[in-house]
Amino acid sequence: MSAVPTTTSGSLPRTAALIDANGARTLADDGFTLQSTPEFDALTAAAVADVVERQRAAGITLVGDGEFGKAMSNAVDYGAWWSYSFQRVAGLSLTEVNAFNEPPVESSPGNVRLTNFLGRRDRQLFPAVYAEAVEAGQTATAFPTTTGPLTYRGQDAVASDIRNLTAALRGGEQGFLTAIAPGSAARVRNEYYATDEEHIFAWADALREEYRAIVEAGLILQLDDPSLAENFDQISPEPSIADYQAFTRIRIDAINHAIAGLPKEQVRLHLCWGSWHGPHTTDVELKDILPVVLQANVGSISFEAGNVRHEHEFGAWADAAVPDDLVLVPGVVSHATNVVEHPELVAQRIRRFTDIVGADRVIASTDCGLGGRIHPDIAWAKLQTLGEGARRA
């Protein structure tokens, strides 16, 4: 029996040279668009080639570009998977009020709204922990606001991502690129569209071009949408499950709108509860959102299954109406701990899911991005134990 296939959920540790080079880039007049040079582009291409080879050496069979085309200018950055989109969509500008300093918002039954990021319920329960022990890091650019009609302007950037990854692939080797999902992208402040739903679908229309480019290049498209689960913590007071499911269904509808016509076997949805190192006591349970998430017209779903807050939830997949052609991509090594999992534990975690859907419908992965979350040496040790665990499974 061959080993279970392996992959990552996207972000891998950037080299110091790449982080420094991103930090040295100049900004356009809008204050948040990073400028590139031929020298920087060559550095990125070389870094992608190296990270692909390192993944192969660790036993990763479905490789990515490490998200190296998404700028990180600091060793700790929890937002690079998101902030890259600001570089690729027109209709944004810097305003005095943004997603991080806007006032808190209260929800009510039947009227669910996201509060500000600092008003998250987990943060409110553990203020001293978040003040003293949860490192927030720093993003490469400021967060803008939607102030005009959203349109895609990232053609050159996504073409560069595609070119760098495909150049690093061997004949017959498959690769994937990540792109933000509409619902997560739309968490920037909106001062243009009449409703939140209009804002989300405007992002869907804008990002559709990026999605299509990745798929038409023969690559797997991973849609990053932590908001599907993570939003629950950003609603105050805690909403009913029925209200939250209705709130989330809009985001799934936006995904399906954006990927309409694309071959679903080339589309993977990444679901997580956010990669920051906090208590996560206010996370929504998987069983409460899975019926909605499974309405996404995708070929595979990547999700956290090694994070100790959610590892016990593997049984939810056995209880759910999982489509017969859906591939599960469980995270079996975690970004949430510096402890490197034993390969036998990794094998046990994998077998939990092969027992549910069969070995031909499981790809073993990381919980979430490792780049900017844990020390690079620990990240690569986790990928090696991932590869060994998949061989043992």
XYZ file of C-alpha atoms in Angstrom:
393
model
C 0.000 0.000 0.000
C 1.383 3.412 -0.978
C 1.708 6.229 1.526
C -1.164 8.643 2.047
C -0.553 11.828 0.002
C 0.638 14.886 1.896
C 0.379 18.626 1.491
C 0.504 21.836 3.548
C -2.129 24.465 4.155
C -0.078 27.172 2.503
C 2.281 29.419 4.410
C 5.811 28.139 5.046
C 8.732 29.936 6.707
C 10.202 32.688 4.581
C 13.955 33.101 4.476
C 15.469 36.053 6.283
C 16.539 37.429 2.905
C 12.970 37.352 1.596
C 11.571 38.965 4.743
C 14.209 41.707 4.620
C 13.622 42.295 0.917
C 9.892 42.683 1.507
C 10.606 45.104 4.335
C 12.763 47.203 2.013
C 10.124 47.555 -0.715
C 8.685 50.988 -1.326
C 4.995 51.826 -1.217
C 2.930 53.351 -3.989
C 1.134 56.648 -3.506
C -1.893 54.859 -2.038
C 0.205 53.974 1.009
C -0.303 50.208 0.938
C 0.646 48.825 -2.492
C 4.155 47.356 -2.408
C 6.397 48.021 -5.399
C 8.457 45.249 -6.981
C 11.766 45.302 -8.829
C 13.364 42.733 -11.174
C 15.836 41.914 -8.400
C 13.053 41.256 -5.912
C 11.163 39.117 -8.420
C 14.280 37.025 -9.055
C 14.799 36.556 -5.307
C 11.201 35.381 -4.902
C 11.468 32.925 -7.800
C 14.639 31.408 -6.347
C 13.049 31.171 -2.896
C 9.999 29.361 -4.328
C 12.215 26.858 -6.141
C 14.051 26.175 -2.886
C 10.917 25.797 -0.746
C 9.384 23.374 -3.243
C 12.511 21.215 -3.134
C 12.526 21.288 0.658
C 8.911 20.136 0.718
C 9.797 17.184 -1.519
C 12.688 16.268 0.754
C 10.347 16.312 3.763
C 7.891 13.951 2.068
C 5.280 16.440 0.869
C 3.676 15.171 -2.332
C 1.300 18.056 -3.185
C 3.539 21.089 -2.903
C 2.850 24.813 -2.752
C 4.864 27.999 -3.126
C 4.874 28.589 0.642
C 2.817 31.737 -0.068
C 6.100 33.461 -0.889
C 4.298 35.738 -3.338
C 2.355 37.146 -0.384
C 4.485 39.722 1.387
C 5.807 39.204 4.907
C 8.233 41.813 6.200
C 8.306 40.528 9.773
C 9.138 37.151 11.260
C 5.693 37.016 12.924
C 2.797 37.916 10.638
C -0.645 36.346 10.989
C -2.141 38.372 8.148
C -0.025 37.829 5.017
C -2.581 35.389 3.596
C -5.097 38.276 3.703
C -3.135 41.495 3.223
C -1.789 40.295 -0.140
C -5.289 40.859 -1.584
C -5.010 44.589 -1.012
C -2.244 44.603 -3.624
C -4.510 43.002 -6.206
C -7.924 44.675 -5.917
C -8.850 48.243 -6.836
C -11.481 50.174 -4.886
C -9.546 50.268 -1.611
C -7.929 53.194 0.173
C -6.509 54.025 3.570
C -8.913 55.732 5.937
C -8.656 56.868 9.527
C -11.003 54.085 10.653
C -10.196 50.517 9.615
C -10.894 46.902 10.597
C -8.630 47.166 13.622
C -9.597 50.496 15.181
C -13.289 50.749 14.306
C -15.718 50.860 17.237
C -17.268 47.646 18.596
C -20.578 46.472 17.176
C -23.298 44.621 19.067
C -25.375 41.893 17.398
C -28.945 40.890 18.164
C -31.072 37.853 17.298
C -31.633 37.789 13.546
C -29.143 40.619 13.046
C -25.636 39.162 13.232
C -22.761 41.553 12.635
C -19.033 41.318 13.192
C -17.639 43.448 15.961
C -14.128 44.880 15.736
C -11.085 42.612 15.976
C -10.155 43.799 19.450
C -13.683 43.029 20.646
C -13.397 39.285 20.056
C -14.993 37.308 22.875
C -11.929 35.135 23.529
C -9.855 38.286 23.885
C -12.404 39.730 26.316
C -12.325 36.577 28.457
C -8.513 36.556 28.665
C -7.399 40.198 28.515
C -4.179 39.624 30.463
C -3.219 36.665 28.277
C -3.738 38.637 25.087
C -1.908 41.641 26.495
C 1.096 39.688 27.739
C 1.409 36.329 25.993
C -0.259 36.381 22.561
C 2.155 37.794 20.020
C 0.207 39.598 17.308
C 3.143 40.319 15.018
C 2.990 42.937 12.300
C 1.585 42.918 8.787
C 3.543 44.055 5.737
C 1.062 46.803 4.894
C -1.701 48.809 6.515
C -5.279 47.571 6.193
C -7.374 49.696 3.817
C -11.110 50.267 3.535
C -13.453 49.590 0.620
C -14.232 53.071 -0.666
C -15.142 52.377 -4.314
C -16.198 49.626 -6.712
C -13.997 46.543 -6.355
C -12.193 45.286 -9.460
C -9.255 42.939 -9.929
C -5.863 44.487 -10.735
C -3.565 41.623 -9.745
C -3.039 40.026 -13.146
C 0.743 40.447 -13.107
C 1.035 39.317 -9.483
C -0.933 36.092 -9.879
C 0.890 35.376 -13.137
C 4.153 35.687 -11.223
C 2.910 33.273 -8.532
C 1.891 30.777 -11.203
C 5.160 31.136 -13.100
C 7.309 30.687 -9.994
C 5.507 27.551 -8.836
C 5.138 25.857 -12.197
C 8.830 26.455 -12.925
C 9.694 24.600 -9.713
C 7.458 21.587 -10.418
C 8.751 18.385 -11.970
C 7.020 16.678 -14.865
C 3.712 15.219 -13.744
C 3.951 16.871 -10.311
C 0.908 18.709 -8.968
C 1.072 21.995 -7.063
C -1.336 24.403 -5.392
C -1.639 28.125 -4.785
C -3.690 29.840 -2.103
C -6.110 32.725 -2.584
C -8.358 34.461 -0.097
C -12.066 33.588 -0.180
C -14.630 36.377 -0.610
C -16.031 36.233 2.924
C -12.625 36.573 4.547
C -11.566 39.328 2.156
C -14.718 41.304 2.912
C -13.802 41.721 6.569
C -12.078 44.985 5.672
C -14.195 47.992 6.562
C -16.837 48.816 3.955
C -17.765 52.426 3.205
C -19.092 51.925 -0.326
C -21.518 49.019 -0.666
C -25.019 49.298 0.778
C -24.936 45.971 2.634
C -22.427 43.432 3.901
C -23.794 40.886 1.431
C -23.230 43.231 -1.509
C -19.685 43.801 -0.259
C -18.980 40.060 -0.032
C -20.296 39.363 -3.525
C -18.298 42.295 -4.911
C -15.180 40.599 -3.555
C -16.355 37.352 -5.145
C -16.655 39.035 -8.536
C -13.265 40.718 -8.198
C -11.379 37.623 -7.035
C -12.962 35.291 -9.591
C -10.270 36.323 -12.087
C -7.495 35.190 -9.737
C -9.230 31.888 -9.077
C -9.680 31.189 -12.774
C -6.040 32.010 -13.572
C -4.766 29.507 -10.994
C -7.062 26.718 -12.145
C -6.441 27.336 -15.850
C -2.709 26.998 -15.159
C -3.402 23.408 -14.087
C -2.836 24.092 -10.398
C -4.995 23.377 -7.371
C -6.695 26.498 -6.022
C -6.887 26.642 -2.222
C -9.499 29.110 -1.016
C -8.464 30.411 2.399
C -11.578 31.109 4.452
C -10.868 31.024 8.185
C -13.752 33.453 8.616
C -16.235 30.599 8.203
C -15.339 29.320 11.666
C -13.434 32.249 13.117
C -16.258 34.789 12.708
C -18.120 33.133 15.581
C -15.625 34.577 18.072
C -16.024 38.027 16.511
C -19.754 38.270 17.163
C -20.894 39.794 20.449
C -22.888 38.578 22.230
C -22.546 34.946 21.151
C -25.137 34.272 18.428
C -27.481 31.316 18.203
C -26.241 28.486 16.011
C -29.161 29.027 13.642
C -28.264 32.706 13.217
C -24.604 31.861 12.722
C -25.395 29.225 10.125
C -27.478 31.733 8.179
C -24.665 34.286 8.468
C -22.142 31.718 7.210
C -24.336 30.469 4.366
C -23.974 33.846 2.645
C -20.215 33.337 2.614
C -20.549 29.835 1.166
C -22.919 31.183 -1.488
C -20.286 33.785 -2.390
C -17.653 31.059 -2.799
C -19.939 29.076 -5.075
C -20.659 32.218 -7.088
C -16.949 32.972 -7.486
C -15.933 29.449 -8.563
C -18.919 28.712 -10.799
C -17.711 26.890 -13.899
C -14.371 25.846 -12.431
C -13.630 22.100 -12.110
C -14.276 21.385 -8.467
C -11.559 18.729 -8.272
C -9.097 21.615 -8.637
C -10.642 23.662 -5.808
C -9.791 23.117 -2.147
C -11.388 25.047 0.708
C -9.282 25.755 3.792
C -11.245 26.019 7.044
C -9.648 26.981 10.349
C -10.293 28.852 13.572
C -7.529 31.396 13.082
C -3.851 30.723 13.608
C -3.106 33.066 16.503
C -1.793 31.413 19.671
C -4.644 32.214 22.041
C -6.924 30.105 24.275
C -9.651 29.724 21.586
C -12.310 28.925 24.202
C -15.013 30.693 22.196
C -14.499 28.750 18.950
C -17.607 27.376 17.284
C -17.853 23.592 17.226
C -17.224 21.888 13.901
C -20.521 19.995 14.011
C -22.402 23.277 14.104
C -20.920 24.661 10.879
C -20.132 21.529 8.887
C -23.628 21.188 7.346
C -23.214 24.678 5.858
C -19.557 24.286 4.850
C -20.358 21.064 3.002
C -22.557 23.100 0.653
C -19.403 24.536 -0.949
C -18.919 23.171 -4.475
C -15.313 22.155 -3.907
C -13.388 18.936 -4.396
C -11.580 18.926 -1.068
C -11.678 20.596 2.336
C -8.615 21.365 4.444
C -9.273 21.726 8.168
C -7.687 21.657 11.615
C -7.586 18.164 13.124
C -4.384 18.351 15.170
C -5.103 21.526 17.120
C -5.921 20.358 20.659
C -9.041 22.531 20.781
C -10.509 20.664 17.799
C -8.744 17.307 17.506
C -11.637 15.523 19.208
C -14.050 16.608 16.483
C -13.010 14.040 13.869
C -16.233 12.176 14.624
C -18.237 15.058 13.150
C -17.121 13.926 9.708
C -18.500 10.438 10.309
C -21.840 11.928 11.354
C -22.078 14.442 8.492
C -23.492 13.962 4.997
C -20.083 14.070 3.323
C -20.363 13.944 -0.491
C -19.029 10.713 -1.958
C -16.443 12.538 -4.067
C -15.161 14.950 -1.411
C -11.504 14.567 -0.404
C -10.648 15.325 3.233
C -7.427 17.202 3.971
C -7.051 17.014 7.767
C -4.337 18.900 9.584
C -2.358 16.264 11.461
C 0.539 18.443 12.605
C -0.272 21.739 14.272
C 0.914 25.321 14.060
C -0.443 25.833 17.591
C 2.357 24.093 19.496
C 6.149 24.038 19.422
C 6.063 20.334 20.277
C 6.903 18.250 17.210
C 4.349 15.471 16.876
C 5.576 11.865 16.905
C 5.155 10.133 13.515
C 3.020 7.441 15.119
C 0.601 10.070 16.453
C 0.469 11.561 12.961
C -0.324 8.100 11.553
C -3.073 7.612 14.141
C -4.625 10.966 13.256
C -4.562 10.086 9.554
C -6.188 6.710 10.146
C -9.113 8.396 11.908
C -10.071 9.877 8.552
C -9.131 6.997 6.252
C -11.431 4.896 8.431
C -14.279 7.314 7.624
C -13.869 7.934 3.866
C -11.110 5.560 2.735
C -7.422 6.104 2.082
C -8.057 7.259 -1.484
C -9.968 10.289 -0.198
C -7.515 11.608 2.406
C -4.550 13.950 1.997
C -2.617 14.566 5.216
C -1.730 18.192 5.884
C -0.829 20.847 8.409
C -3.526 22.455 10.544
C -2.842 25.942 9.236
C 0.054 27.943 7.838
C 3.378 27.369 9.571
C 5.196 30.424 8.216
C 5.192 33.252 10.723
C 3.537 31.096 13.403
C 6.355 28.894 14.744
C 10.138 28.851 14.459
C 11.292 27.764 10.986
C 13.328 24.850 12.364
C 10.244 23.533 14.173
C 8.101 24.012 11.063
C 10.402 21.891 8.929
C 10.657 19.235 11.628
C 6.847 19.056 11.617
C 6.797 18.571 7.853
C 9.283 15.747 8.162
C 7.161 14.025 10.813
C 4.121 14.610 8.579
C 5.846 12.785 5.749
C 6.930 9.914 7.995
C 3.498 9.648 9.628
C 1.860 9.399 6.191
C 4.196 6.559 5.270
C 3.263 4.736 8.470
C -0.462 5.265 8.056
